Amino acid sequence: MFQILIVLLIVILLVLGGIVWYQRRILTQLKAVQDAQRRLVGKKLDEQLKEVAQLQLTGDTKKNFDQLNDEYNKKIVPQLKAIAASQQDLVQAARTTKLLTIKAPLTDLQAELAKTTAEQKKVEQSLNHLRQQSQSQQRAIEQIKTRYREFHQQLNEKSFAYGASAEKLNAELADLEKQYDRFVELTKQGDSDAAQEILTDLQAGNEQLAKELKTVPELYRPLVTEFPDQLTELATGYATLTKQHYHFTEPKLDEQIKQLQAKLTATTQQLRDLHLDVVKQANKDLAEAIDHLYAVMQKELDARREAVHLVGIMADFTQHAQHQNNELMAELDRLSLSYTLNNNEFEKTRELNEQIKTIVKQYNEDQQAIKNNQAVYSQILERQKENRQSLIDIEKEQGKINDEVAKLQTDEQRAKQMLQRYSVQIRTIRRQVEQMNLPGISQDYMDYFFGVSDEIKKLADELHEYKVNMDNVTKQLLMVETDLERLQDKTNDLRDSAELTERLQQYANRFADNEKVVKAAQKSQELYNQYNYAGSLETIATALEEVEPGSYKRIEDSYYQEVNE
């Protein structure tokens, strides 16, 4: 029983503790509501509204302010009082048995406080905007007034830098000052919203005028101090140069100058009307066009001395090239009587002659143009420079052709010397074969020997032609050279095979009792008698190596040692 009482007591204590904790939590939340409400009241928004009301607002600004004032006094103030009263009621209820029933009313109170806080913040922001706008407009009155004073000073003291544009700039300034007066009037009347609209337009207009005051002198200066003098100088220079018989790469420069003068006048008018972007581009176009005309005239001045000089020396240059080409053609005619020319020498030389004729024709035309005072010196200079380089290239090509054909006679003499050497060489080979005292020579060797002889004869025939074709001669020389070397090798092989066969057959007599050696010696002799000296050597050598290894090598080494000595 006692234990049950203890449990009941513990439960009661826990319940009482929970109620106390919940009560404190509710009271804390109510205290937070009270503090927030007092902060809103403590901002003294009513006093701020009274301060702004003293600005003597009018127009839309007055309407906006009245709405804010009504919003605060007729809506927010009653709401704040209601929140304070409800908060006190809930605090009293939290200390009674109604504690457990005030959760919902507390939630509603918190929501109402949040709503009122947001509404008051909105009123504060709008009120601050009205105050700042008014202050900003008050500052703008003095700032703009100072700026207009500076604009007037600039236009008066530096009127020379603006020319006819000053009239329209002053007119723009006058229009801005009228807007400014209206802005001041609205500001003093307290109509901030209407004043702000004018202030925005004023600030844009002021920036535009400031930009024009800075840009106009930059555009006006070349139109007055540079372009007129330059165009006058160009016109005078053109007249002077034409009297001195100068001609130019572009026609009617005087008309171009007049067109630029007309454009200068039009651009000055456009600047007076403040078409600044148009004038900026026109100034750029004028500067480029004037520079171009200067360049066209200066080009002829610079080219005249060099062009006249070059035309003077080109006379000798062209005559020399023509003379060289005539001599080259004569040399080709002479050589063509004795040699076949295979590298289009005549065609190349004729082409060079046509090039020279074209250069001579251009030279004569340019010389006549200078004589008749019709020369465009820059074009003559460029053309004659190209022709001078062409003549240099022509002379190089002439030298190349001449060097090629000049070798024909030398090459012919060398070929004849080689023919004589080949003739001696083949006779020597024939004597070598005869001195071997062989029973006969194989048909293969004889065919090759007489084939080489025929090639040498063909070489001789080529060299004795009425017109020698040195290309064919060169090919024949290469062929004979190669085949003679091979014939000498074949002759040496013939000699070596026959001599070694005889020595091995003598050595084979030592093995007369060896039937295999005897048969091989007989077979070797048969091949020898058939002029197959290589086969004969191989047959006896093979048999001796079988009965006495190394015997063939020993005899062969001894033989070649004797031959090389």
GROMACS .gro file of N, CA and C in nm, residues 18-140:
model
  369
   18GLY      N    1   0.572   1.880  -1.532
   18GLY     CA    2   0.544   1.906  -1.673
   18GLY      C    3   0.462   2.031  -1.693
   19ILE      N    4   0.362   2.049  -1.601
   19ILE     CA    5   0.276   2.168  -1.611
   19ILE      C    6   0.360   2.294  -1.589
   20VAL      N    7   0.449   2.286  -1.489
   20VAL     CA    8   0.533   2.402  -1.462
   20VAL      C    9   0.624   2.433  -1.582
   21TRP      N   10   0.683   2.327  -1.639
   21TRP     CA   11   0.772   2.347  -1.758
   21TRP      C   12   0.694   2.408  -1.874
   22TYR      N   13   0.571   2.357  -1.897
   22TYR     CA   14   0.489   2.407  -2.009
   22TYR      C   15   0.450   2.552  -1.985
   23GLN      N   16   0.414   2.582  -1.855
   23GLN     CA   17   0.376   2.719  -1.822
   23GLN      C   18   0.489   2.816  -1.850
   24ARG      N   19   0.611   2.778  -1.809
   24ARG     CA   20   0.727   2.863  -1.833
   24ARG      C   21   0.751   2.883  -1.984
   25ARG      N   22   0.734   2.779  -2.060
   25ARG     CA   23   0.755   2.786  -2.206
   25ARG      C   24   0.655   2.883  -2.267
   26ILE      N   25   0.527   2.873  -2.224
   26ILE     CA   26   0.424   2.963  -2.275
   26ILE      C   27   0.454   3.106  -2.236
   27LEU      N   28   0.493   3.128  -2.111
   27LEU     CA   29   0.522   3.262  -2.063
   27LEU      C   30   0.643   3.322  -2.136
   28THR      N   31   0.742   3.237  -2.169
   28THR     CA   32   0.858   3.284  -2.244
   28THR      C   33   0.817   3.332  -2.383
   29GLN      N   34   0.732   3.256  -2.447
   29GLN     CA   35   0.684   3.295  -2.580
   29GLN      C   36   0.602   3.423  -2.573
   30LEU      N   37   0.523   3.438  -2.468
   30LEU     CA   38   0.444   3.559  -2.453
   30LEU      C   39   0.534   3.678  -2.425
   31LYS      N   40   0.641   3.656  -2.352
   31LYS     CA   41   0.737   3.763  -2.327
   31LYS      C   42   0.803   3.806  -2.459
   32ALA      N   43   0.835   3.710  -2.547
   32ALA     CA   44   0.894   3.743  -2.676
   32ALA      C   45   0.798   3.826  -2.759
   33VAL      N   46   0.669   3.794  -2.752
   33VAL     CA   47   0.569   3.872  -2.824
   33VAL      C   48   0.564   4.014  -2.770
   34GLN      N   49   0.568   4.026  -2.636
   34GLN     CA   50   0.565   4.159  -2.574
   34GLN      C   51   0.686   4.242  -2.614
   35ASP      N   52   0.805   4.180  -2.614
   35ASP     CA   53   0.927   4.252  -2.651
   35ASP      C   54   0.921   4.300  -2.796
   36ALA      N   55   0.875   4.212  -2.886
   36ALA     CA   56   0.867   4.248  -3.028
   36ALA      C   57   0.769   4.363  -3.048
   37GLN      N   58   0.655   4.357  -2.976
   37GLN     CA   59   0.554   4.464  -2.988
   37GLN      C   60   0.610   4.595  -2.939
   38ARG      N   61   0.684   4.592  -2.829
   38ARG     CA   62   0.741   4.714  -2.774
   38ARG      C   63   0.849   4.772  -2.867
   39ARG      N   64   0.925   4.682  -2.935
   39ARG     CA   65   1.026   4.733  -3.031
   39ARG      C   66   0.960   4.807  -3.146
   40LEU      N   67   0.847   4.753  -3.191
   40LEU     CA   68   0.775   4.820  -3.300
   40LEU      C   69   0.726   4.957  -3.256
   41VAL      N   70   0.672   4.960  -3.134
   41VAL     CA   71   0.625   5.088  -3.082
   41VAL      C   72   0.741   5.182  -3.057
   42GLY      N   73   0.855   5.126  -3.015
   42GLY     CA   74   0.971   5.207  -2.982
   42GLY      C   75   1.036   5.273  -3.102
   43LYS      N   76   1.005   5.232  -3.218
   43LYS     CA   77   1.061   5.296  -3.337
   43LYS      C   78   1.003   5.435  -3.362
   44LYS      N   79   0.898   5.466  -3.289
   44LYS     CA   80   0.840   5.601  -3.297
   44LYS      C   81   0.813   5.644  -3.441
   45LEU      N   82   0.747   5.555  -3.512
   45LEU     CA   83   0.715   5.583  -3.653
   45LEU      C   84   0.622   5.703  -3.665
   46ASP      N   85   0.543   5.725  -3.564
   46ASP     CA   86   0.452   5.840  -3.568
   46ASP      C   87   0.529   5.971  -3.573
   47GLU      N   88   0.642   5.978  -3.499
   47GLU     CA   89   0.722   6.100  -3.501
   47GLU      C   90   0.787   6.120  -3.638
   48GLN      N   91   0.832   6.006  -3.698
   48GLN     CA   92   0.892   6.016  -3.832
   48GLN      C   93   0.788   6.065  -3.933
   49LEU      N   94   0.667   6.022  -3.917
   49LEU     CA   95   0.562   6.067  -4.008
   49LEU      C   96   0.537   6.217  -3.992
   50LYS      N   97   0.545   6.265  -3.867
   50LYS     CA   98   0.525   6.408  -3.843
   50LYS      C   99   0.638   6.490  -3.907
   51GLU      N  100   0.761   6.436  -3.899
   51GLU     CA  101   0.876   6.508  -3.959
   51GLU      C  102   0.857   6.521  -4.111
   52VAL      N  103   0.819   6.411  -4.176
   52VAL     CA  104   0.801   6.413  -4.322
   52VAL      C  105   0.682   6.502  -4.358
   53ALA      N  106   0.580   6.504  -4.271
   53ALA     CA  107   0.463   6.586  -4.299
   53ALA      C  108   0.499   6.734  -4.301
   54GLN      N  109   0.603   6.773  -4.228
   54GLN     CA  110   0.646   6.912  -4.224
   54GLN      C  111   0.714   6.956  -4.355
   55LEU      N  112   0.744   6.859  -4.446
   55LEU     CA  113   0.808   6.893  -4.574
   55LEU      C  114   0.712   6.961  -4.671
   56GLN      N  115   0.590   6.976  -4.633
   56GLN     CA  116   0.489   7.041  -4.716
   56GLN      C  117   0.477   6.973  -4.854
   57LEU      N  118   0.449   6.844  -4.848
   57LEU     CA  119   0.440   6.764  -4.970
   57LEU      C  120   0.316   6.801  -5.050
   58THR      N  121   0.325   6.783  -5.182
   58THR     CA  122   0.212   6.810  -5.270
   58THR      C  123   0.203   6.701  -5.376
   59GLY      N  124   0.097   6.706  -5.452
   59GLY     CA  125   0.083   6.617  -5.567
   59GLY      C  126   0.081   6.471  -5.528
   60ASP      N  127   0.137   6.388  -5.618
   60ASP     CA  128   0.139   6.243  -5.595
   60ASP      C  129   0.217   6.209  -5.470
   61THR      N  130   0.318   6.287  -5.441
   61THR     CA  131   0.398   6.260  -5.321
   61THR      C  132   0.310   6.274  -5.197
   62LYS      N  133   0.225   6.379  -5.195
   62LYS     CA  134   0.134   6.400  -5.082
   62LYS      C  135   0.036   6.285  -5.071
   63LYS      N  136  -0.014   6.236  -5.185
   63LYS     CA  137  -0.107   6.124  -5.183
   63LYS      C  138  -0.040   6.000  -5.126
   64ASN      N  139   0.083   5.973  -5.171
   64ASN     CA  140   0.155   5.856  -5.120
   64ASN      C  141   0.178   5.868  -4.969
   65PHE      N  142   0.213   5.990  -4.925
   65PHE     CA  143   0.238   6.008  -4.781
   65PHE      C  144   0.110   5.988  -4.701
   66ASP      N  145   0.002   6.042  -4.751
   66ASP     CA  146  -0.126   6.027  -4.679
   66ASP      C  147  -0.163   5.880  -4.667
   67GLN      N  148  -0.137   5.803  -4.771
   67GLN     CA  149  -0.167   5.660  -4.765
   67GLN      C  150  -0.082   5.592  -4.657
   68LEU      N  151   0.047   5.630  -4.650
   68LEU     CA  152   0.136   5.573  -4.548
   68LEU      C  153   0.089   5.613  -4.408
   69ASN      N  154   0.049   5.739  -4.393
   69ASN     CA  155   0.004   5.788  -4.262
   69ASN      C  156  -0.121   5.714  -4.217
   70ASP      N  157  -0.216   5.698  -4.309
   70ASP     CA  158  -0.339   5.625  -4.276
   70ASP      C  159  -0.307   5.479  -4.245
   71GLU      N  160  -0.216   5.421  -4.323
   71GLU     CA  161  -0.179   5.282  -4.302
   71GLU      C  162  -0.125   5.261  -4.160
   72TYR      N  163  -0.047   5.357  -4.115
   72TYR     CA  164   0.014   5.340  -3.984
   72TYR      C  165  -0.086   5.370  -3.871
   73ASN      N  166  -0.148   5.488  -3.876
   73ASN     CA  167  -0.233   5.531  -3.764
   73ASN      C  168  -0.365   5.456  -3.756
   74LYS      N  169  -0.421   5.423  -3.872
   74LYS     CA  170  -0.554   5.361  -3.870
   74LYS      C  171  -0.550   5.208  -3.870
   75LYS      N  172  -0.434   5.154  -3.901
   75LYS     CA  173  -0.428   5.007  -3.911
   75LYS      C  174  -0.321   4.948  -3.819
   76ILE      N  175  -0.198   4.998  -3.834
   76ILE     CA  176  -0.088   4.936  -3.759
   76ILE      C  177  -0.097   4.968  -3.610
   77VAL      N  178  -0.124   5.097  -3.575
   77VAL     CA  179  -0.134   5.135  -3.432
   77VAL      C  180  -0.242   5.055  -3.361
   78PRO      N  181  -0.365   5.044  -3.415
   78PRO     CA  182  -0.467   4.960  -3.348
   78PRO      C  183  -0.422   4.814  -3.336
   79GLN      N  184  -0.355   4.766  -3.438
   79GLN     CA  185  -0.308   4.627  -3.432
   79GLN      C  186  -0.207   4.608  -3.320
   80LEU      N  187  -0.117   4.705  -3.302
   80LEU     CA  188  -0.016   4.694  -3.196
   80LEU      C  189  -0.083   4.699  -3.058
   81LYS      N  190  -0.186   4.784  -3.043
   81LYS     CA  191  -0.259   4.789  -2.915
   81LYS      C  192  -0.331   4.658  -2.890
   82ALA      N  193  -0.391   4.605  -2.995
   82ALA     CA  194  -0.464   4.479  -2.980
   82ALA      C  195  -0.369   4.366  -2.942
   83ILE      N  196  -0.251   4.367  -3.001
   83ILE     CA  197  -0.152   4.264  -2.970
   83ILE      C  198  -0.109   4.274  -2.824
   84ALA      N  199  -0.090   4.398  -2.776
   84ALA     CA  200  -0.049   4.416  -2.636
   84ALA      C  201  -0.157   4.367  -2.540
   85ALA      N  202  -0.284   4.399  -2.571
   85ALA     CA  203  -0.395   4.357  -2.486
   85ALA      C  204  -0.407   4.205  -2.485
   86SER      N  205  -0.402   4.145  -2.603
   86SER     CA  206  -0.413   3.999  -2.612
   86SER      C  207  -0.299   3.931  -2.538
   87GLN      N  208  -0.179   3.990  -2.547
   87GLN     CA  209  -0.063   3.932  -2.478
   87GLN      C  210  -0.086   3.932  -2.327
   88GLN      N  211  -0.142   4.041  -2.271
   88GLN     CA  212  -0.168   4.049  -2.126
   88GLN      C  213  -0.274   3.947  -2.087
   89ASP      N  214  -0.378   3.934  -2.166
   89ASP     CA  215  -0.483   3.837  -2.136
   89ASP      C  216  -0.427   3.696  -2.132
   90LEU      N  217  -0.342   3.663  -2.227
   90LEU     CA  218  -0.286   3.529  -2.233
   90LEU      C  219  -0.190   3.503  -2.117
   91VAL      N  220  -0.119   3.608  -2.074
   91VAL     CA  221  -0.030   3.592  -1.957
   91VAL      C  222  -0.113   3.557  -1.834
   92GLN      N  223  -0.228   3.628  -1.813
   92GLN     CA  224  -0.316   3.600  -1.699
   92GLN      C  225  -0.372   3.458  -1.710
   93ALA      N  226  -0.410   3.420  -1.834
   93ALA     CA  227  -0.467   3.285  -1.852
   93ALA      C  228  -0.364   3.177  -1.826
   94ALA      N  229  -0.238   3.206  -1.856
   94ALA     CA  230  -0.132   3.107  -1.837
   94ALA      C  231  -0.108   3.077  -1.691
   95ARG      N  232  -0.157   3.162  -1.601
   95ARG     CA  233  -0.136   3.141  -1.457
   95ARG      C  234  -0.260   3.077  -1.392
   96THR      N  235  -0.353   3.039  -1.479
   96THR     CA  236  -0.475   2.976  -1.429
   96THR      C  237  -0.491   2.840  -1.493
   97THR      N  238  -0.605   2.782  -1.468
   97THR     CA  239  -0.634   2.649  -1.525
   97THR      C  240  -0.653   2.656  -1.675
   98LYS      N  241  -0.658   2.774  -1.734
   98LYS     CA  242  -0.673   2.789  -1.880
   98LYS      C  243  -0.541   2.768  -1.954
   99LEU      N  244  -0.437   2.736  -1.876
   99LEU     CA  245  -0.303   2.721  -1.936
   99LEU      C  246  -0.304   2.625  -2.054
  100LEU      N  247  -0.375   2.515  -2.035
  100LEU     CA  248  -0.371   2.411  -2.138
  100LEU      C  249  -0.456   2.445  -2.260
  101THR      N  250  -0.525   2.558  -2.259
  101THR     CA  251  -0.614   2.592  -2.372
  101THR      C  252  -0.566   2.714  -2.451
  102ILE      N  253  -0.448   2.770  -2.418
  102ILE     CA  254  -0.408   2.896  -2.483
  102ILE      C  255  -0.306   2.874  -2.596
  103LYS      N  256  -0.277   2.750  -2.630
  103LYS     CA  257  -0.180   2.726  -2.739
  103LYS      C  258  -0.229   2.785  -2.871
  104ALA      N  259  -0.352   2.763  -2.908
  104ALA     CA  260  -0.406   2.814  -3.034
  104ALA      C  261  -0.412   2.966  -3.035
  105PRO      N  262  -0.463   3.030  -2.928
  105PRO     CA  263  -0.463   3.177  -2.927
  105PRO      C  264  -0.323   3.235  -2.936
  106LEU      N  265  -0.226   3.169  -2.872
  106LEU     CA  266  -0.087   3.217  -2.880
  106LEU      C  267  -0.035   3.211  -3.023
  107THR      N  268  -0.067   3.104  -3.091
  107THR     CA  269  -0.022   3.090  -3.231
  107THR      C  270  -0.083   3.201  -3.317
  108ASP      N  271  -0.211   3.228  -3.296
  108ASP     CA  272  -0.276   3.335  -3.373
  108ASP      C  273  -0.211   3.469  -3.343
  109LEU      N  274  -0.178   3.492  -3.214
  109LEU     CA  275  -0.115   3.618  -3.175
  109LEU      C  276   0.021   3.635  -3.242
  110GLN      N  277   0.098   3.527  -3.248
  110GLN     CA  278   0.231   3.532  -3.313
  110GLN      C  279   0.216   3.564  -3.463
  111ALA      N  280   0.116   3.506  -3.525
  111ALA     CA  281   0.093   3.532  -3.668
  111ALA      C  282   0.054   3.677  -3.691
  112GLU      N  283  -0.032   3.729  -3.603
  112GLU     CA  284  -0.072   3.869  -3.615
  112GLU      C  285   0.046   3.964  -3.596
  113LEU      N  286   0.135   3.927  -3.501
  113LEU     CA  287   0.255   4.008  -3.478
  113LEU      C  288   0.345   4.009  -3.601
  114ALA      N  289   0.364   3.892  -3.663
  114ALA     CA  290   0.448   3.884  -3.783
  114ALA      C  291   0.389   3.968  -3.896
  115LYS      N  292   0.257   3.963  -3.912
  115LYS     CA  293   0.190   4.040  -4.016
  115LYS      C  294   0.207   4.190  -3.992
  116THR      N  295   0.188   4.231  -3.867
  116THR     CA  296   0.200   4.374  -3.832
  116THR      C  297   0.344   4.422  -3.850
  117THR      N  298   0.439   4.336  -3.812
  117THR     CA  299   0.582   4.371  -3.829
  117THR      C  300   0.614   4.397  -3.976
  118ALA      N  301   0.565   4.310  -4.064
  118ALA     CA  302   0.591   4.325  -4.207
  118ALA      C  303   0.528   4.453  -4.262
  119GLU      N  304   0.405   4.482  -4.217
  119GLU     CA  305   0.336   4.602  -4.265
  119GLU      C  306   0.408   4.729  -4.219
  120GLN      N  307   0.455   4.727  -4.093
  120GLN     CA  308   0.525   4.845  -4.043
  120GLN      C  309   0.660   4.862  -4.114
  121LYS      N  310   0.726   4.751  -4.141
  121LYS     CA  311   0.854   4.759  -4.215
  121LYS      C  312   0.833   4.820  -4.353
  122LYS      N  313   0.723   4.784  -4.417
  122LYS     CA  314   0.694   4.837  -4.549
  122LYS      C  315   0.670   4.987  -4.541
  123VAL      N  316   0.597   5.032  -4.437
  123VAL     CA  317   0.573   5.175  -4.419
  123VAL      C  318   0.704   5.248  -4.393
  124GLU      N  319   0.792   5.186  -4.311
  124GLU     CA  320   0.922   5.248  -4.283
  124GLU      C  321   1.004   5.266  -4.411
  125GLN      N  322   1.008   5.163  -4.492
  125GLN     CA  323   1.087   5.170  -4.617
  125GLN      C  324   1.031   5.279  -4.708
  126SER      N  325   0.902   5.286  -4.724
  126SER     CA  326   0.841   5.388  -4.810
  126SER      C  327   0.870   5.527  -4.755
  127LEU      N  328   0.863   5.539  -4.622
  127LEU     CA  329   0.888   5.668  -4.559
  127LEU      C  330   1.034   5.711  -4.579
  128ASN      N  331   1.124   5.615  -4.565
  128ASN     CA  332   1.267   5.643  -4.588
  128ASN      C  333   1.291   5.685  -4.733
  129HIS      N  334   1.221   5.619  -4.824
  129HIS     CA  335   1.236   5.653  -4.965
  129HIS      C  336   1.193   5.798  -4.991
  130LEU      N  337   1.079   5.837  -4.930
  130LEU     CA  338   1.031   5.975  -4.947
  130LEU      C  339   1.132   6.074  -4.889
  131ARG      N  340   1.185   6.041  -4.773
  131ARG     CA  341   1.280   6.132  -4.708
  131ARG      C  342   1.407   6.144  -4.791
  132GLN      N  343   1.463   6.024  -4.833
  132GLN     CA  344   1.588   6.026  -4.912
  132GLN      C  345   1.568   6.093  -5.046
  133GLN      N  346   1.455   6.070  -5.107
  133GLN     CA  347   1.426   6.133  -5.236
  133GLN      C  348   1.424   6.284  -5.222
  134SER      N  349   1.361   6.331  -5.115
  134SER     CA  350   1.353   6.475  -5.091
  134SER      C  351   1.492   6.534  -5.068
  135GLN      N  352   1.572   6.461  -4.988
  135GLN     CA  353   1.707   6.509  -4.960
  135GLN      C  354   1.792   6.509  -5.087
  136SER      N  355   1.777   6.401  -5.166
  136SER     CA  356   1.853   6.392  -5.291
  136SER      C  357   1.817   6.505  -5.386
  137GLN      N  358   1.692   6.537  -5.394
  137GLN     CA  359   1.649   6.644  -5.482
  137GLN      C  360   1.698   6.780  -5.435
  138GLN      N  361   1.705   6.797  -5.302
  138GLN     CA  362   1.758   6.921  -5.248
  138GLN      C  363   1.905   6.937  -5.284
  139ARG      N  364   1.980   6.827  -5.273
  139ARG     CA  365   2.122   6.832  -5.311
  139ARG      C  366   2.137   6.859  -5.461
  140ALA      N  367   2.051   6.795  -5.540
  140ALA     CA  368   2.060   6.809  -5.686
  140ALA      C  369   2.039   6.954  -5.730
   0.00000   0.00000   0.00000
